[in-house]
Coordinates of N, CA and C and ligand atoms in Angstrom, one line a residue:
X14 N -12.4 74.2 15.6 CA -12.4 72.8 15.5 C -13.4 72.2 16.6
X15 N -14.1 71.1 16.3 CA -15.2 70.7 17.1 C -14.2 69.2 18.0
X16 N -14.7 68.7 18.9 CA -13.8 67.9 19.3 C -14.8 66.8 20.0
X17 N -14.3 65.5 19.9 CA -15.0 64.5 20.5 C -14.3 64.2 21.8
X18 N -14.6 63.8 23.0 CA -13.8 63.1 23.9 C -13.7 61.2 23.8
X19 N -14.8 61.4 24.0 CA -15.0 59.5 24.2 C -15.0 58.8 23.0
X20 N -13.4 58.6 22.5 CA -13.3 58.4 20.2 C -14.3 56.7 20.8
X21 N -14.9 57.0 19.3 CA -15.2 55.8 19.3 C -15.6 55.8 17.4
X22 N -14.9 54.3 17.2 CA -14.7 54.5 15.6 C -15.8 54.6 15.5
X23 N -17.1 54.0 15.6 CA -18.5 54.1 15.2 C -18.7 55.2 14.9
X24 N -18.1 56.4 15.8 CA -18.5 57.7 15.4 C -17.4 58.2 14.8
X25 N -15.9 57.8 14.9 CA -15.1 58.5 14.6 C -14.4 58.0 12.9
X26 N -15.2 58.1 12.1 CA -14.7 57.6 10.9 C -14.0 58.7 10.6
X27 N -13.3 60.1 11.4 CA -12.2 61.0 10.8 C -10.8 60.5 10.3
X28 N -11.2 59.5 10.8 CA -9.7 59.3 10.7 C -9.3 58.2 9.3
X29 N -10.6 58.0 8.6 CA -10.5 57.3 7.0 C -10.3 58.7 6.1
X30 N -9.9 58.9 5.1 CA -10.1 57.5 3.9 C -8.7 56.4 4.6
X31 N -9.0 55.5 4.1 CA -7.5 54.1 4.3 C -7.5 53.1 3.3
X32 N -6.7 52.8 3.2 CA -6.2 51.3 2.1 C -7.2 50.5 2.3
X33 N -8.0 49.7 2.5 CA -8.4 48.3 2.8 C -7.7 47.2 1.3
X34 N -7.7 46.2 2.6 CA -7.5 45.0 1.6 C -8.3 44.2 2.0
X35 N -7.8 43.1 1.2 CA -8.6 41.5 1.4 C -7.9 40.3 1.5
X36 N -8.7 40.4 3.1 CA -7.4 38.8 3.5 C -8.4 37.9 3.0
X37 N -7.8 37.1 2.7 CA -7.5 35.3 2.1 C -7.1 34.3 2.8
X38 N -8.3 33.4 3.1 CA -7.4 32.6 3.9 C -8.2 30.9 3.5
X39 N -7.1 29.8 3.5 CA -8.0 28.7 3.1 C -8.6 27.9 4.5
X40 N -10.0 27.3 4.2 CA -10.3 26.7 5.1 C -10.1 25.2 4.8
X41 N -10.0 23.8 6.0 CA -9.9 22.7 6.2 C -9.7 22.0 4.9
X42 N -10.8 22.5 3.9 CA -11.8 21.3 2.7 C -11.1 22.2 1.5
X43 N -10.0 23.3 2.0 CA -9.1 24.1 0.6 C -10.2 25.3 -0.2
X44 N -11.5 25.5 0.6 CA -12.3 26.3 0.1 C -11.5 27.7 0.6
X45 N -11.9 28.5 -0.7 CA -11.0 30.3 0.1 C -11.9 31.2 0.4
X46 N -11.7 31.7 1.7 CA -12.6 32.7 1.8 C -11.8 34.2 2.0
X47 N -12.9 35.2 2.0 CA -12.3 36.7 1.9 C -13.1 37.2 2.6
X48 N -12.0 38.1 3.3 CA -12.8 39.2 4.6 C -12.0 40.8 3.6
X49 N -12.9 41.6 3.9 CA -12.1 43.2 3.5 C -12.0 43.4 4.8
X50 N -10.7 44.3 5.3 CA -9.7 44.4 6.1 C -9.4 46.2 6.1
X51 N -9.9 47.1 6.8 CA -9.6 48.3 6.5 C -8.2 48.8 7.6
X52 N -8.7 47.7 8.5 CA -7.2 48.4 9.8 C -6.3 47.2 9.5
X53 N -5.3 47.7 8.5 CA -4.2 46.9 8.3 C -2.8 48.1 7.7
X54 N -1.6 47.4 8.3 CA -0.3 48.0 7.8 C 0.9 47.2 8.1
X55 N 1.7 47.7 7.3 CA 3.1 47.4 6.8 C 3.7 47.6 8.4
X56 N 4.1 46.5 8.9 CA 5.1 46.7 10.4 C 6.3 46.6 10.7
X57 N 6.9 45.7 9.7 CA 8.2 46.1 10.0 C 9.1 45.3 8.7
X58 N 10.4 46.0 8.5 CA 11.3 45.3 7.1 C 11.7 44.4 7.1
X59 N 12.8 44.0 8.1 CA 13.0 42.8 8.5 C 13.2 42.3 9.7
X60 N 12.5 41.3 9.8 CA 11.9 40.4 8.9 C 10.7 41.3 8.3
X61 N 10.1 41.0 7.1 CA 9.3 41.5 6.5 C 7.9 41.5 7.2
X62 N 7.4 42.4 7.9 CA 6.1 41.7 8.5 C 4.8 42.7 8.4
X63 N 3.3 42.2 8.1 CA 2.3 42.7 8.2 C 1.4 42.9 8.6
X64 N 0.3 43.8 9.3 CA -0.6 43.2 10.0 C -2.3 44.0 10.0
X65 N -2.8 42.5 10.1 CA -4.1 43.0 10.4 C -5.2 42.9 11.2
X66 N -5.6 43.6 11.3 CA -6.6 43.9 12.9 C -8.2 42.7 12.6
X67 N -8.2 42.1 13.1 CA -9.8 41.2 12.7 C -10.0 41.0 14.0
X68 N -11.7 41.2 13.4 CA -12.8 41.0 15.2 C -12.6 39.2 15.2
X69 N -13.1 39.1 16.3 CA -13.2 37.6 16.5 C -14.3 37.0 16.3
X70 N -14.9 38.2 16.1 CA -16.2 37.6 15.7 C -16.4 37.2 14.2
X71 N -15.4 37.6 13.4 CA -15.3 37.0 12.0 C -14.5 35.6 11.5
X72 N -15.1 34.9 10.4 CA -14.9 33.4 10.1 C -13.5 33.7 9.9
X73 N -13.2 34.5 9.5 CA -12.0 34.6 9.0 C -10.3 34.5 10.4
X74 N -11.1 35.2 11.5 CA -10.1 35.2 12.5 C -9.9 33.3 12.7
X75 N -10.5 32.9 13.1 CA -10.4 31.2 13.1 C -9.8 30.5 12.1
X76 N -10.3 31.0 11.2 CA -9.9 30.3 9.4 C -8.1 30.8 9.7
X77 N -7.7 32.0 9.9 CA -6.4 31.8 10.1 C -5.4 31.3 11.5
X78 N -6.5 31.0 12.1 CA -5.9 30.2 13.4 C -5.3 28.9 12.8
X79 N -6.5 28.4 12.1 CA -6.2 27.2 11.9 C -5.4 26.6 11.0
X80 N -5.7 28.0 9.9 CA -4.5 27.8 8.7 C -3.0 28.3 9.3
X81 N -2.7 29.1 9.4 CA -1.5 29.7 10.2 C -1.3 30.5 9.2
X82 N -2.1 31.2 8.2 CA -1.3 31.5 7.0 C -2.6 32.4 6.1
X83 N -2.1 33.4 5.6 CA -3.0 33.9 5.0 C -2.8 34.9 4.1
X84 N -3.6 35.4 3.3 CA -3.4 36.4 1.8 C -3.6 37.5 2.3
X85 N -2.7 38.7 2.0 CA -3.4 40.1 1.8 C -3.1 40.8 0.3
X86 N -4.5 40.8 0.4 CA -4.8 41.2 -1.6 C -5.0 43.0 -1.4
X87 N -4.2 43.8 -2.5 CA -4.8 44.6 -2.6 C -5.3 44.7 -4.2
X88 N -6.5 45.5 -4.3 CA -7.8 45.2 -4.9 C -7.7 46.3 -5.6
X89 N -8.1 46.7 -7.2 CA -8.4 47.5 -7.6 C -9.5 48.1 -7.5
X90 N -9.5 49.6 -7.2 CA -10.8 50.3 -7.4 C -11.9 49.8 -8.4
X91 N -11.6 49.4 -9.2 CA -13.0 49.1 -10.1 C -13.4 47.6 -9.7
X92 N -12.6 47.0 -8.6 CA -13.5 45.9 -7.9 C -13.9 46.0 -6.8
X93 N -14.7 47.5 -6.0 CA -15.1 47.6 -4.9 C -16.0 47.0 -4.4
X94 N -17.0 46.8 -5.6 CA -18.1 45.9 -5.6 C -17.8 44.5 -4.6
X95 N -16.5 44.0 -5.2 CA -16.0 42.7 -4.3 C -15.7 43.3 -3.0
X96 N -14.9 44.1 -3.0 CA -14.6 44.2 -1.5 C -15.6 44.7 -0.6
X97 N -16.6 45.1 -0.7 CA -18.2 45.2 -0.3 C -18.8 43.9 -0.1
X98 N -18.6 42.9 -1.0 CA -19.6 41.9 -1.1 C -18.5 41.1 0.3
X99 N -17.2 40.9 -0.3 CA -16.4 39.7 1.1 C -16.9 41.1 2.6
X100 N -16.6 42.4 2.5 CA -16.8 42.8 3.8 C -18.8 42.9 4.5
X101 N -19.4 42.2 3.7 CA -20.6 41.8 3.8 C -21.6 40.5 4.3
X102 N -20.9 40.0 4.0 CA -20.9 38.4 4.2 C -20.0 37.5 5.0
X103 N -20.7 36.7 5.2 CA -19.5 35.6 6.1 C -19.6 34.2 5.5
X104 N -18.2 33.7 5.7 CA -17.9 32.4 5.5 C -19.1 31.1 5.8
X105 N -19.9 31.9 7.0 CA -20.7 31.1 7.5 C -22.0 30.6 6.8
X106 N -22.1 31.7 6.4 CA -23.5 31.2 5.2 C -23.0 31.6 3.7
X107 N -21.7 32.2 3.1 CA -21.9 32.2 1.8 C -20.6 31.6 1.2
X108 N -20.6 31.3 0.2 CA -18.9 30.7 -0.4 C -18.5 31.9 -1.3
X109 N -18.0 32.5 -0.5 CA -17.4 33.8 -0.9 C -16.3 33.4 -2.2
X110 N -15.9 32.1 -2.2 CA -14.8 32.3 -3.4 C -15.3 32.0 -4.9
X111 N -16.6 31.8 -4.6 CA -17.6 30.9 -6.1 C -17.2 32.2 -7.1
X112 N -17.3 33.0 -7.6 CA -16.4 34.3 -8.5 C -15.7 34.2 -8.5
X113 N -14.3 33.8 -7.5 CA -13.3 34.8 -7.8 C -12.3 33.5 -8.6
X114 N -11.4 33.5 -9.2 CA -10.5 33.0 -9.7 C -9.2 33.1 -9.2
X115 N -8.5 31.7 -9.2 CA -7.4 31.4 -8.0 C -6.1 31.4 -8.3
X116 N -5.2 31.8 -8.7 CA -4.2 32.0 -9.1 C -3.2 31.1 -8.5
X117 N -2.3 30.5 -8.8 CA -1.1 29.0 -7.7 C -0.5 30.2 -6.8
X118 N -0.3 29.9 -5.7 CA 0.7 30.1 -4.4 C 1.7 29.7 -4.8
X119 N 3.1 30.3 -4.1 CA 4.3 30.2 -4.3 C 4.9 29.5 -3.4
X120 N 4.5 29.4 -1.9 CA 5.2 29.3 -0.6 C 4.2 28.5 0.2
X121 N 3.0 29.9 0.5 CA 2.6 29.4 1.1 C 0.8 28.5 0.6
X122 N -0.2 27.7 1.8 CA -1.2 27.1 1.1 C -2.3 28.7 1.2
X123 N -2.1 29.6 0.6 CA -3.0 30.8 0.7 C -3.7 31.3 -0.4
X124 N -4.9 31.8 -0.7 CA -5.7 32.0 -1.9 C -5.3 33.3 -2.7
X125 N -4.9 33.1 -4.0 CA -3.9 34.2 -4.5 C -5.4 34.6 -5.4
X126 N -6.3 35.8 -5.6 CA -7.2 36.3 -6.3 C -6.7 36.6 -7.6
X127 N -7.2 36.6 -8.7 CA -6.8 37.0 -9.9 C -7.1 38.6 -9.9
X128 N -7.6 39.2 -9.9 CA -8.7 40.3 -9.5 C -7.1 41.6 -8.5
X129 N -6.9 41.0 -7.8 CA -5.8 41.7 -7.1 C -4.7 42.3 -8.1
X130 N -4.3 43.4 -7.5 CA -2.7 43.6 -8.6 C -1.2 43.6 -7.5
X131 N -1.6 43.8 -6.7 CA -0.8 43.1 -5.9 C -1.4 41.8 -4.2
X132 N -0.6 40.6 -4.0 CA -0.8 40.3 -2.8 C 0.2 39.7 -2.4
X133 N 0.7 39.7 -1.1 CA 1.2 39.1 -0.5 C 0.6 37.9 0.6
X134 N 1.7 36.4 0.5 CA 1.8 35.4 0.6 C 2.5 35.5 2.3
X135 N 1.3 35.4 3.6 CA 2.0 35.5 4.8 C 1.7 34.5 5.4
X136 N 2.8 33.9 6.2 CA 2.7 33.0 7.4 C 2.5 33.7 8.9
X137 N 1.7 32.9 9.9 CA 1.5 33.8 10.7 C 2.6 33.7 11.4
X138 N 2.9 35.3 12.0 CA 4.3 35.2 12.5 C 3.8 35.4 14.3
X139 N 2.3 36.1 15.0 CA 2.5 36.3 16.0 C 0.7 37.0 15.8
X140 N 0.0 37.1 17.1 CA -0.8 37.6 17.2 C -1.1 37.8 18.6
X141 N -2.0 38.7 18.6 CA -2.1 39.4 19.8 C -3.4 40.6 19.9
X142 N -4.4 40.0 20.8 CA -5.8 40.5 21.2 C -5.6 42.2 21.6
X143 N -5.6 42.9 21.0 CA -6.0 44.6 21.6 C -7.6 44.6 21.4
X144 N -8.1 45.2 22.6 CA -9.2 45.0 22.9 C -10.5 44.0 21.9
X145 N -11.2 44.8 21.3 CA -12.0 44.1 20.7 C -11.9 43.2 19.2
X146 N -10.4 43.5 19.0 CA -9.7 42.7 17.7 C -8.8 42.1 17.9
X147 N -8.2 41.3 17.0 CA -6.8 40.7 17.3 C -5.9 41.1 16.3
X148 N -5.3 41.6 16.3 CA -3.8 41.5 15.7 C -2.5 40.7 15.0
X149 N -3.4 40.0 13.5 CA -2.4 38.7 13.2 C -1.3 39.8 12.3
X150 N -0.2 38.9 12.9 CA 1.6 39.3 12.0 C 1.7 38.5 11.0
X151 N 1.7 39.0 10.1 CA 2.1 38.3 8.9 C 3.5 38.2 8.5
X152 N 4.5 37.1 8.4 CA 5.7 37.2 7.5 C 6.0 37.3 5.9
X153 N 5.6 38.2 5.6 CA 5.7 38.2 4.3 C 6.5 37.6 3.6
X154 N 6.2 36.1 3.2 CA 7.2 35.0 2.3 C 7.2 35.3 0.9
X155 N 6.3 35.8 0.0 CA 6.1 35.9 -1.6 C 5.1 37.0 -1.5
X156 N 5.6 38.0 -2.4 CA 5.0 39.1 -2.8 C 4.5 38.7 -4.4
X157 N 3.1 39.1 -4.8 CA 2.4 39.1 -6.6 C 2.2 40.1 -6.8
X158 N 2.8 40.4 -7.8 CA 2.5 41.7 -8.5 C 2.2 41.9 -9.9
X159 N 1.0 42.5 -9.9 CA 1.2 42.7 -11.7 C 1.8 43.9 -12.1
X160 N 2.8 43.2 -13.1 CA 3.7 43.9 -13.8 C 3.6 44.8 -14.8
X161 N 1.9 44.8 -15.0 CA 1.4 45.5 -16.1 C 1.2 46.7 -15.8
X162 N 0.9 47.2 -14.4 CA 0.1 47.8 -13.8 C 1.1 49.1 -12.5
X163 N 2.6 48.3 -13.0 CA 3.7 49.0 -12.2 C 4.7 49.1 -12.8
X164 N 5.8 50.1 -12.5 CA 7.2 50.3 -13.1 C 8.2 50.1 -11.7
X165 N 9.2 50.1 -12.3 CA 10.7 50.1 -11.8 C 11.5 51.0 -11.2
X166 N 11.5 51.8 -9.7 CA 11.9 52.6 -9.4 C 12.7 52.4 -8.0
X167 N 13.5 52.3 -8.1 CA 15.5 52.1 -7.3 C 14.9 50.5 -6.9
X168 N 14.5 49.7 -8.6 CA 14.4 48.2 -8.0 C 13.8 47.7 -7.6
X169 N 12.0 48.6 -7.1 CA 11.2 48.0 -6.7 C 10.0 48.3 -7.2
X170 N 8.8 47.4 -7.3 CA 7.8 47.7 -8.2 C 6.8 48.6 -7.3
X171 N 6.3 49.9 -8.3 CA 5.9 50.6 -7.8 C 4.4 50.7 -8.2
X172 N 3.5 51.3 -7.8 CA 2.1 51.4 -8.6 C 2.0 52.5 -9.3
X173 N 1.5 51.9 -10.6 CA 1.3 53.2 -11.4 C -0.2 53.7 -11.8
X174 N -0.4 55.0 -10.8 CA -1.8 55.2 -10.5 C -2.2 55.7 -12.1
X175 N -1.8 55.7 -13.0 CA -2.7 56.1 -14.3 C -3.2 54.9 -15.3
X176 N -2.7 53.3 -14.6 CA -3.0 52.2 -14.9 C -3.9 51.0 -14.3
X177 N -4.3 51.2 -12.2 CA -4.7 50.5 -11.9 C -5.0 51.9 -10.5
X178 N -6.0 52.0 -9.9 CA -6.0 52.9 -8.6 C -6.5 51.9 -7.6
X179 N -5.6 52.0 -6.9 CA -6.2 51.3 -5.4 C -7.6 51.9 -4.4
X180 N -8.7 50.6 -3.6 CA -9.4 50.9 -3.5 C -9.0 51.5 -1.9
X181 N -9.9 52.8 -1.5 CA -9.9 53.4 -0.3 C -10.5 53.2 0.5
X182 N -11.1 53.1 1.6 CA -12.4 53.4 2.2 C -12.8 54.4 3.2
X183 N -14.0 55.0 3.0 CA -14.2 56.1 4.1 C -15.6 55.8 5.2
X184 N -15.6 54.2 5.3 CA -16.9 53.7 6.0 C -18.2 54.0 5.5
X185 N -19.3 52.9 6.1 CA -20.4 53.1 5.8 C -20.5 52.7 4.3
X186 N -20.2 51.4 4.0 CA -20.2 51.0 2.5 C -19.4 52.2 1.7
X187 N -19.0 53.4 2.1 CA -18.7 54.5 0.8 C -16.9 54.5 0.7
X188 N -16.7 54.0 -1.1 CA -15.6 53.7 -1.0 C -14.7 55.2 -2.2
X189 N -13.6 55.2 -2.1 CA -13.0 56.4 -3.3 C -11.7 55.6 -3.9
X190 N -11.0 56.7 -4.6 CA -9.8 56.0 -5.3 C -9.1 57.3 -4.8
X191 N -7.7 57.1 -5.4 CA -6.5 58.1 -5.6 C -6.5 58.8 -7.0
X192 N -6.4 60.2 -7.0 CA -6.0 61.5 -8.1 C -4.1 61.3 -9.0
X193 N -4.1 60.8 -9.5 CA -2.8 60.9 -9.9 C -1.9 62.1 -10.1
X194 N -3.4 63.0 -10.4 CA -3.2 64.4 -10.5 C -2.7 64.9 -9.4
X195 N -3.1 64.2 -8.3 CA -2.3 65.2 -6.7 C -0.8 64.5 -6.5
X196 N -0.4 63.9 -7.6 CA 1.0 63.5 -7.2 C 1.8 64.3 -7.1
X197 N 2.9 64.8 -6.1 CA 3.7 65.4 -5.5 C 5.1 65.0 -5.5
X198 N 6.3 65.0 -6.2 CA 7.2 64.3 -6.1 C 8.3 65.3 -5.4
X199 N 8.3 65.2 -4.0 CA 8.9 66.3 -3.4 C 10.3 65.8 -3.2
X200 N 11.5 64.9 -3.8 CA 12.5 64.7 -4.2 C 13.0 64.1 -5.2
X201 N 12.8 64.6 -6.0 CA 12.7 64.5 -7.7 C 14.1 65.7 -7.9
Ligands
FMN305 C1 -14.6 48.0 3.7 C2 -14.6 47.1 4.9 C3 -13.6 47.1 5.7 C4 -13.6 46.2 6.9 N1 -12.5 46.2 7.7 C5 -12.5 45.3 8.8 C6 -11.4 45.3 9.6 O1 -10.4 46.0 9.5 N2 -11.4 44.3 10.6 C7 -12.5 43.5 10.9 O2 -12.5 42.7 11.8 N3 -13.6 43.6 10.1 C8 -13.6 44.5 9.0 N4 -14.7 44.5 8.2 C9 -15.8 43.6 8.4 C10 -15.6 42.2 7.8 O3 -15.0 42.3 6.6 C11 -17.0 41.5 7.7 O4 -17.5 41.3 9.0 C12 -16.9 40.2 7.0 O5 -18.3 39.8 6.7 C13 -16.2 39.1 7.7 O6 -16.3 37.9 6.9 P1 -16.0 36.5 7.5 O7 -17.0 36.2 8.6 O8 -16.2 35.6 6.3 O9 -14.6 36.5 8.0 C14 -14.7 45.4 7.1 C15 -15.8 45.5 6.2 C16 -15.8 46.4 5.1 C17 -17.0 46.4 4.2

């Protein structure tokens, strides 16, 4: 095994493939913008909370200052293209929502993508600077799900990878999916 000392993600993309999603957030004038999000996770049950890591240098960290509130979409593999284009561009010079189609909110004022098969509807619950990103909490108020695209298992909707595959990323624009084939059901 070869070993790095001084990690630094730039070099250290070992540690992808990962989920990304796409936060959503509305700005002042109700326009929606989208950032792709690859350091983000599930933090805790209850209260339900989520979180994701954004530089400050992105429109989007501000955009949920101000909103207090914001979307996390996850995206189908065959829309990587989108999640390329929002992790490409900025609020500041492009209107990232002119494509996407807007779905009504339940709870909160947050941009629900049509395009997504699942997103959740968060209010900000807490944030906090680790070095060169910040750390917004999300309260997870309303969860969307397409129901087309998942089944029913002890009650809760699950994804069904032979219907929709979530998108991965392993940096450097290069994105993958999930094998349904490597599914393992080791308590079955
Ligand atoms: C796949 C992918 C994942 C990304 N993940 C993150 C991330 O986790 N945190 C972050 O701050 N930026 C991340 N970025 C960069 C932002 O998405 C990018 O800077 C975007 O243009 C910001 O948009 P905004 O200025 O409209 O907020 C990612 C980019 C890509 C392509």
């Amino acid at each position: 095994m070869k070993y790095l000392t001084s990690f630094n993600f730039k070099r250290g993309y070992i540690i992808y493939p990962t989920l990304v999603v796409v936060v959503g957030v509305f700005d002042k004038n109700k326009r929606a913008n989208f950032m792709s999000c690859v350091w983000n996770t599930a933090l805790s049950f209850e209260p339900p909370l989520y979180g994701v890591s954004i530089a400050p240098t992105r429109a989007t960290h501000d955009l949920i200052l101000q909103s207090r509130s914001f979307s996390v979409c996850f995206y189908p593999f065959i829309k990587a293209q989108d999640v390329e284009f929002f992790g490409t561009r900025s609020y500041r010079d492009t209107d990232k929502s002119k494509n996407v189609n807007l779905l009504k909110s339940i709870k909160l004022e947050v941009p629900i993508p049509d395009s997504a098969y699942a997103v959740l509807e968060c209010g900000l619950y807490d944030f906090n600077r680790y070095g060169d990103h910040t750390l917004f909490v999300g309260k997870i108020e309303v969860i969307h799900y397409d129901e087309n695209v998942t089944y029913e298992l002890f009650n809760m909707p699950v994804i069904n990878l032979d219907k929709v595959k979530p998108v991965l990323y392993l940096g450097n624009g290069v994105y993958l999916t999930t094998d349904s084939n490597s599914i393992l059901n080791l308590r079955a």
